[in-house]
Coordinates of C-alpha atoms in Angstrom, one line a residue:
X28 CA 79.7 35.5 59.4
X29 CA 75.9 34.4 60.0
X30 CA 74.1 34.0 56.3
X31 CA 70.3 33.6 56.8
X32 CA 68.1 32.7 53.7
X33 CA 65.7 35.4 54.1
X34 CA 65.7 37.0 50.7
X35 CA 63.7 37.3 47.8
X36 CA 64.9 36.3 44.5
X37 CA 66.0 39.4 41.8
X38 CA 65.7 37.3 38.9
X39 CA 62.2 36.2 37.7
X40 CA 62.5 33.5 35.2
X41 CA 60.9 34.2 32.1
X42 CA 59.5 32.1 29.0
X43 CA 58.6 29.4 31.2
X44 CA 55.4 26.9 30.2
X45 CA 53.8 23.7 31.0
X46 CA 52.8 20.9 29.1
X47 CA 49.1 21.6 27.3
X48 CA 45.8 20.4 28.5
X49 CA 43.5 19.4 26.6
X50 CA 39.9 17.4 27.5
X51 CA 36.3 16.6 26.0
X52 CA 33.8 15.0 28.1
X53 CA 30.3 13.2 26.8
X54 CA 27.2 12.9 28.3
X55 CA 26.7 8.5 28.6
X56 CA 22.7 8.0 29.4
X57 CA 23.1 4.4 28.1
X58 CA 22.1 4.7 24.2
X59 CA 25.3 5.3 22.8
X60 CA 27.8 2.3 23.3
X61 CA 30.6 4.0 21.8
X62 CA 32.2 7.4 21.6
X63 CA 35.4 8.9 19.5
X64 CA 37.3 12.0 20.1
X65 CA 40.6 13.9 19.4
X66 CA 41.9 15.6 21.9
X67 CA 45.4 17.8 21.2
X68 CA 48.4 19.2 23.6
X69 CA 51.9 20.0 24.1
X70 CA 54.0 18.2 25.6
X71 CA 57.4 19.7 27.2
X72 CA 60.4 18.8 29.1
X73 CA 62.0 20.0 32.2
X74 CA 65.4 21.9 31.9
X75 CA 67.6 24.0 34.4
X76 CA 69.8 26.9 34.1
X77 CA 72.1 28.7 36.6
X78 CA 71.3 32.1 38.1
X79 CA 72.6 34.2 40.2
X80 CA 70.2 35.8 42.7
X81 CA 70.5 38.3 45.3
X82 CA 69.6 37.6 49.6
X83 CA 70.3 39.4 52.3
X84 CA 73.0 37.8 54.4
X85 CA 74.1 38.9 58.1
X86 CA 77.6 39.8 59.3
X87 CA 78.8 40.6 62.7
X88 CA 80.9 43.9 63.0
X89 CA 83.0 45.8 65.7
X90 CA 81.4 49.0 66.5
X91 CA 83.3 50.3 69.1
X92 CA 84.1 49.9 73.3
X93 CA 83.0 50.7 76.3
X94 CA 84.8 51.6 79.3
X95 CA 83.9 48.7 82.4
X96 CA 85.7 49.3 85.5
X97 CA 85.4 47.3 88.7
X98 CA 86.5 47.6 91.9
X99 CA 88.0 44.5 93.9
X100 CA 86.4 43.7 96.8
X101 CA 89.7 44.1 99.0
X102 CA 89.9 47.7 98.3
X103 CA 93.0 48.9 96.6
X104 CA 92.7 50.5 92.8
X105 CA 89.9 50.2 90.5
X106 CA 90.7 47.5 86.8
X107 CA 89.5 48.8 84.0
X108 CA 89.3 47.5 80.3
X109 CA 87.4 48.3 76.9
X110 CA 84.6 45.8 76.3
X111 CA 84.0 45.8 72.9
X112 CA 80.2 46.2 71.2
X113 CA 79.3 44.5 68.5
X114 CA 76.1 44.5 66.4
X115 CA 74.7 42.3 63.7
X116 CA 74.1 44.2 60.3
X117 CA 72.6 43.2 56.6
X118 CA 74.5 43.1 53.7
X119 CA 73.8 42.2 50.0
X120 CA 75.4 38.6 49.2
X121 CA 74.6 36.7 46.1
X122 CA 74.0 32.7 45.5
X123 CA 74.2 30.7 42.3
X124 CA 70.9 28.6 41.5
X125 CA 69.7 25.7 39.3
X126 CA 66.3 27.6 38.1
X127 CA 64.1 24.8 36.3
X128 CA 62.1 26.1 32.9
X129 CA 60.0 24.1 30.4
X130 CA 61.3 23.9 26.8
X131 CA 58.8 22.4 24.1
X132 CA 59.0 19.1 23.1
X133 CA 56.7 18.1 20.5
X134 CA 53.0 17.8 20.1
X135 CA 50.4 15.6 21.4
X136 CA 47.4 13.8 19.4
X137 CA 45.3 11.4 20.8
X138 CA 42.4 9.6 19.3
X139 CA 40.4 8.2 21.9
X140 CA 37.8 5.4 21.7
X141 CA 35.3 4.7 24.3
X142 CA 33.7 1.1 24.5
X143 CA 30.9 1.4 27.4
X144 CA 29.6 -1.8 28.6
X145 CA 26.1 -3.2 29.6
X146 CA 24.4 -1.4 32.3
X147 CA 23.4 -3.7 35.4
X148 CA 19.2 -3.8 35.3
X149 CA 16.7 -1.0 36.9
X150 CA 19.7 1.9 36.9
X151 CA 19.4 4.7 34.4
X152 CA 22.8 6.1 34.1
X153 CA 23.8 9.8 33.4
X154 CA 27.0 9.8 33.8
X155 CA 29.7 12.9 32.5
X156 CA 32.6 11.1 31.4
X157 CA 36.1 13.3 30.6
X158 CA 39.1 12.3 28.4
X159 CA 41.8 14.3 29.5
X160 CA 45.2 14.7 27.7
X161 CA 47.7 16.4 30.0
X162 CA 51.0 16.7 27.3
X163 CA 51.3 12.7 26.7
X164 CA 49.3 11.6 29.5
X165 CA 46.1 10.3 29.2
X166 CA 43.7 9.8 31.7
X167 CA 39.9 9.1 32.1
X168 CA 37.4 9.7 35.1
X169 CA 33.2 10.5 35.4
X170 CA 31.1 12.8 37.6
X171 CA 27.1 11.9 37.6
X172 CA 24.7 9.7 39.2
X173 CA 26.4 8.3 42.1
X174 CA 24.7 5.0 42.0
X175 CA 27.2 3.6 39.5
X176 CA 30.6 2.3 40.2
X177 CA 32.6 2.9 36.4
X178 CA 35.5 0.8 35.9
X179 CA 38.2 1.8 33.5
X180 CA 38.7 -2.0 32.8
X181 CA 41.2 -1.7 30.3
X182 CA 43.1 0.8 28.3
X183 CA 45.2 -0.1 25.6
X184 CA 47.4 2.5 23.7
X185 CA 49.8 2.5 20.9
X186 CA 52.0 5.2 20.4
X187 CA 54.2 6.7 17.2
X188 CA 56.1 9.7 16.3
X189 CA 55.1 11.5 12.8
X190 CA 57.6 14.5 12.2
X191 CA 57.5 16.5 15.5
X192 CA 53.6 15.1 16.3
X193 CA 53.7 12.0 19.0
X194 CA 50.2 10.4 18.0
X195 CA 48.5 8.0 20.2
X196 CA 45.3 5.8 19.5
X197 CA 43.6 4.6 22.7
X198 CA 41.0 2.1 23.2
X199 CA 38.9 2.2 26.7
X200 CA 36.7 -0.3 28.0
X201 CA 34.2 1.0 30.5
X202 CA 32.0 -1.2 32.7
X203 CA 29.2 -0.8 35.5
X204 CA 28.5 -2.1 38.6
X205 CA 26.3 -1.1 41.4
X206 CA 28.0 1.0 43.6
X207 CA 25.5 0.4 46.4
X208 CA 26.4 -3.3 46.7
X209 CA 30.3 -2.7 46.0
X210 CA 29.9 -0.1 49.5
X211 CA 27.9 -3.1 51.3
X212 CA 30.1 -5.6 50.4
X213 CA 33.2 -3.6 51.7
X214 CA 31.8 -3.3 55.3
X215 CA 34.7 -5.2 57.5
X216 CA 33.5 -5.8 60.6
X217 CA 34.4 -8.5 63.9
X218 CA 37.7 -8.6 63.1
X219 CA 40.2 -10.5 66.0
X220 CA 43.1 -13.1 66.0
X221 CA 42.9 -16.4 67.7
X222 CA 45.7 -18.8 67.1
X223 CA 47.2 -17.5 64.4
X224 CA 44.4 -17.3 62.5
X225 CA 42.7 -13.9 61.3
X226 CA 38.5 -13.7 60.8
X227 CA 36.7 -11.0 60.2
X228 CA 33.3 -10.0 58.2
X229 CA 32.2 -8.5 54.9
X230 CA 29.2 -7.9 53.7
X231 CA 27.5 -9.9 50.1
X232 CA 30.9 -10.2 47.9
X233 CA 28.9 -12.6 45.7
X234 CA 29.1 -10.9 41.9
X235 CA 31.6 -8.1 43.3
X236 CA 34.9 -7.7 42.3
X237 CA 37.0 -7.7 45.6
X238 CA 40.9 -8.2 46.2
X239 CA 41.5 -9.7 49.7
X240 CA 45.5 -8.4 51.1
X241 CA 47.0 -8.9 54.0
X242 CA 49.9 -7.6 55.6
X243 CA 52.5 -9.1 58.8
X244 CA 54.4 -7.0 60.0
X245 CA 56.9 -8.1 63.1
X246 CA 57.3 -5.1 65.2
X247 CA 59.3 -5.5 68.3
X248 CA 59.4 -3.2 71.1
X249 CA 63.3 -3.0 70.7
X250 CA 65.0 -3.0 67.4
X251 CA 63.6 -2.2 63.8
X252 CA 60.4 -4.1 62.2
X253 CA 60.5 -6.4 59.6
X254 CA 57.6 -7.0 56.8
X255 CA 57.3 -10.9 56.9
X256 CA 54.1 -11.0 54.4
X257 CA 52.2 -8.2 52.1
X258 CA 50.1 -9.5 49.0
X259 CA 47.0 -10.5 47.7
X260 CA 45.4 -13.7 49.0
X261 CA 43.5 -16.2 47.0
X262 CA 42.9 -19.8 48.1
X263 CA 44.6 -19.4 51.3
X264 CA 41.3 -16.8 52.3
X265 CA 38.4 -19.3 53.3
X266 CA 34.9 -18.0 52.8
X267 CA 31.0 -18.9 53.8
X268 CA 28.5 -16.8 53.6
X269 CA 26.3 -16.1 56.8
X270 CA 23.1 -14.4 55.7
X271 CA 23.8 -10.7 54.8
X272 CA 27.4 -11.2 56.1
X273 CA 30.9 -13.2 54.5
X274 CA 33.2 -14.4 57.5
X275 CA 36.4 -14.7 56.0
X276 CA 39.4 -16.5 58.1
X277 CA 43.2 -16.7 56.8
X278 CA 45.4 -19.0 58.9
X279 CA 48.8 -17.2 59.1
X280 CA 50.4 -20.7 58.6
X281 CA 49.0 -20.8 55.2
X282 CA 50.6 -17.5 54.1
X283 CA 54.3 -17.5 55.8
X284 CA 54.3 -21.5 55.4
X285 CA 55.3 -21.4 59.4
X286 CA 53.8 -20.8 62.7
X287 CA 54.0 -17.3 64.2
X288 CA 56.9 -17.5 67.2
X289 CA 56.7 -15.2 70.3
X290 CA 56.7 -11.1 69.3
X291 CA 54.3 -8.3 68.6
X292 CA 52.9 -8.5 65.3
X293 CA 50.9 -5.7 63.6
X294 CA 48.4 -7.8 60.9
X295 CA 46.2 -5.9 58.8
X296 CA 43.8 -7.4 56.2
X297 CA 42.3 -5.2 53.4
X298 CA 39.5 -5.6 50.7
X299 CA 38.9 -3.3 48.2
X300 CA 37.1 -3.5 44.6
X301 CA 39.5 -4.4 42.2
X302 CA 39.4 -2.4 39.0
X303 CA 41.0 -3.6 36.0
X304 CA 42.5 -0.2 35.8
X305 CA 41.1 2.2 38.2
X306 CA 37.7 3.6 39.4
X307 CA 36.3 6.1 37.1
X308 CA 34.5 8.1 39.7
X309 CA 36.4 7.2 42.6
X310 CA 36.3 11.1 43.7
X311 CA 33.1 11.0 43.7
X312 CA 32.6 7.6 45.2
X313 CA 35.0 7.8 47.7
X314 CA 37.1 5.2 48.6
X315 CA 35.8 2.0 47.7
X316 CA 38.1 -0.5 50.0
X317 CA 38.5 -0.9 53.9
X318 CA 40.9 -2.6 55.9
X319 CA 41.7 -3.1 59.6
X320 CA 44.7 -3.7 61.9
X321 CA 45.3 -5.5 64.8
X322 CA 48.1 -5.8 67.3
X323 CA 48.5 -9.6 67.8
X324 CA 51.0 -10.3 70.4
X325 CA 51.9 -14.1 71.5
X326 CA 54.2 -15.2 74.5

């Protein structure tokens, strides 16, 4: 018996929902340093019940014989047999599921405070900035001017449950940078090995918030690879600045405490701004870090 799984379900589930959205957004232009808003939802919970739904399954059936005769090839009598035909045909089979529906949990306020900090000098923000509860999860982000960077820098949130009403009061801090001189500064450029140690360019990271990473990976042409380093740098990175350019050098030594030995060795170093939270407009931004790999073999 063949069963193929082409076959539409016969029972639609019904009475199914999704956790509530709910979201407010306000106009920032830099004269108001702080905003409050409510925002409401519903929040709900994933459960499953078994069905039982109808597919079309295939079989394999006798339909009859046919009469094959041949003739040996040294004369005498013809042999002769009934071949049997058989064809494939459809039939109705059924299969028990696990069909997942939303039941309603309880419901969601959220009383959301918005601390915006200074704005750096000569920009003239109009940013749209959206508080957006989706059932208990709150989240922030901005569309606008394109020449500011908006961190979330922090977000603090306490929660409590009043009757059947989970109620949260958030606080949000909200800071500007120049997101012309966060996209300069991430421009990686030069980058090579020598030695076991790694250089490469940046552009001005003075005033800019970057993380530095890098990553070792041993990768033999045979057998399985093996992470041997992946985490933020910090004193091990050297810096100097060289005009409109930062060469940065990490000696591998400093990170793994050891020499590289002989192998093939895939090392990429990243930088990318690091937000106390996350990028507000990173959408519209686009991605604000850069990285580059190298295959660094040694004999």
């Amino acid at each position: 018996m063949k069963t193929m799984l082409f076959v539409a379900l016969l029972t639609i589930v019904t009475g199914a929902f999704a956790s509530t959205i709910d979201s407010e957004t306000v106009r920032f232009d830099g004269s108001n340093g702080e905003v409050s808003m409510q925002l409401n939802a519903e929040e709900t919970r994933t459960e499953y019940r078994r069905e039982t739904v109808a597919r079309t399954c295939y079989r394999t059936v006798l339909v009859g014989n046919r009469r094959v005769c041949r003739r040996p090839t040294q004369g005498g009598p013809a042999q002769c047999w009934n071949d049997p035909i058989y064809r494939t045909v459809p039939y109705t089979c059924y299969e028990t599921v696990s069909v997942p529906y939303e039941v309603f949990e309880n419901y969601v306020q959220a009383n959301v405070t918005i601390n915006f900090g200074a704005v750096p000098a000569g920009f003239t923000p109009a940013e749209n900035v959206t508080a957006q509860l989706n059932g208990d999860v709150l989240t922030l982000r901005s569309t606008g001017s394109k020449t500011l960077l908006l961190e979330l820098a922090d977000l603090q949130q306490t929660r409590g449950m009043s009757g059947n009403i989970e109620q949260i009061n958030a606080v949000a801090t909200v800071k500007f940078h120049d997101a012309a001189a966060v996209k300069n500064a991430l421009k990686l450029s030069d980058a090579s090995i020598k030695k076991g140690v790694m250089t490469y360019n940046l552009g001005p990271i003075a005033g800019v918030q970057i993380a530095h990473s890098l990553k070792i990976v041993d990768n033999p042409l045979l057998g399985g690879s093996t992470t041997l380093f992946d985490a933020e740098l910090g004193a091990e990175l050297s810096r100097e600045v060289r005009g409109n350019t930062t060469a940065m050098s990490i000696a591998f030594k400093d990170v793994l405490g050891r020499d590289l030995g002989a192998g093939r060795f895939n090392v990429t170093a990243k930088a990318s701004f690091k937000a106390g939270v996350a990028v507000m407009n990173a959408a519209e931004l686009g991605d604000v870090s850069v990285e580059k790999s190298i295959l660094y073999k040694i004999r």
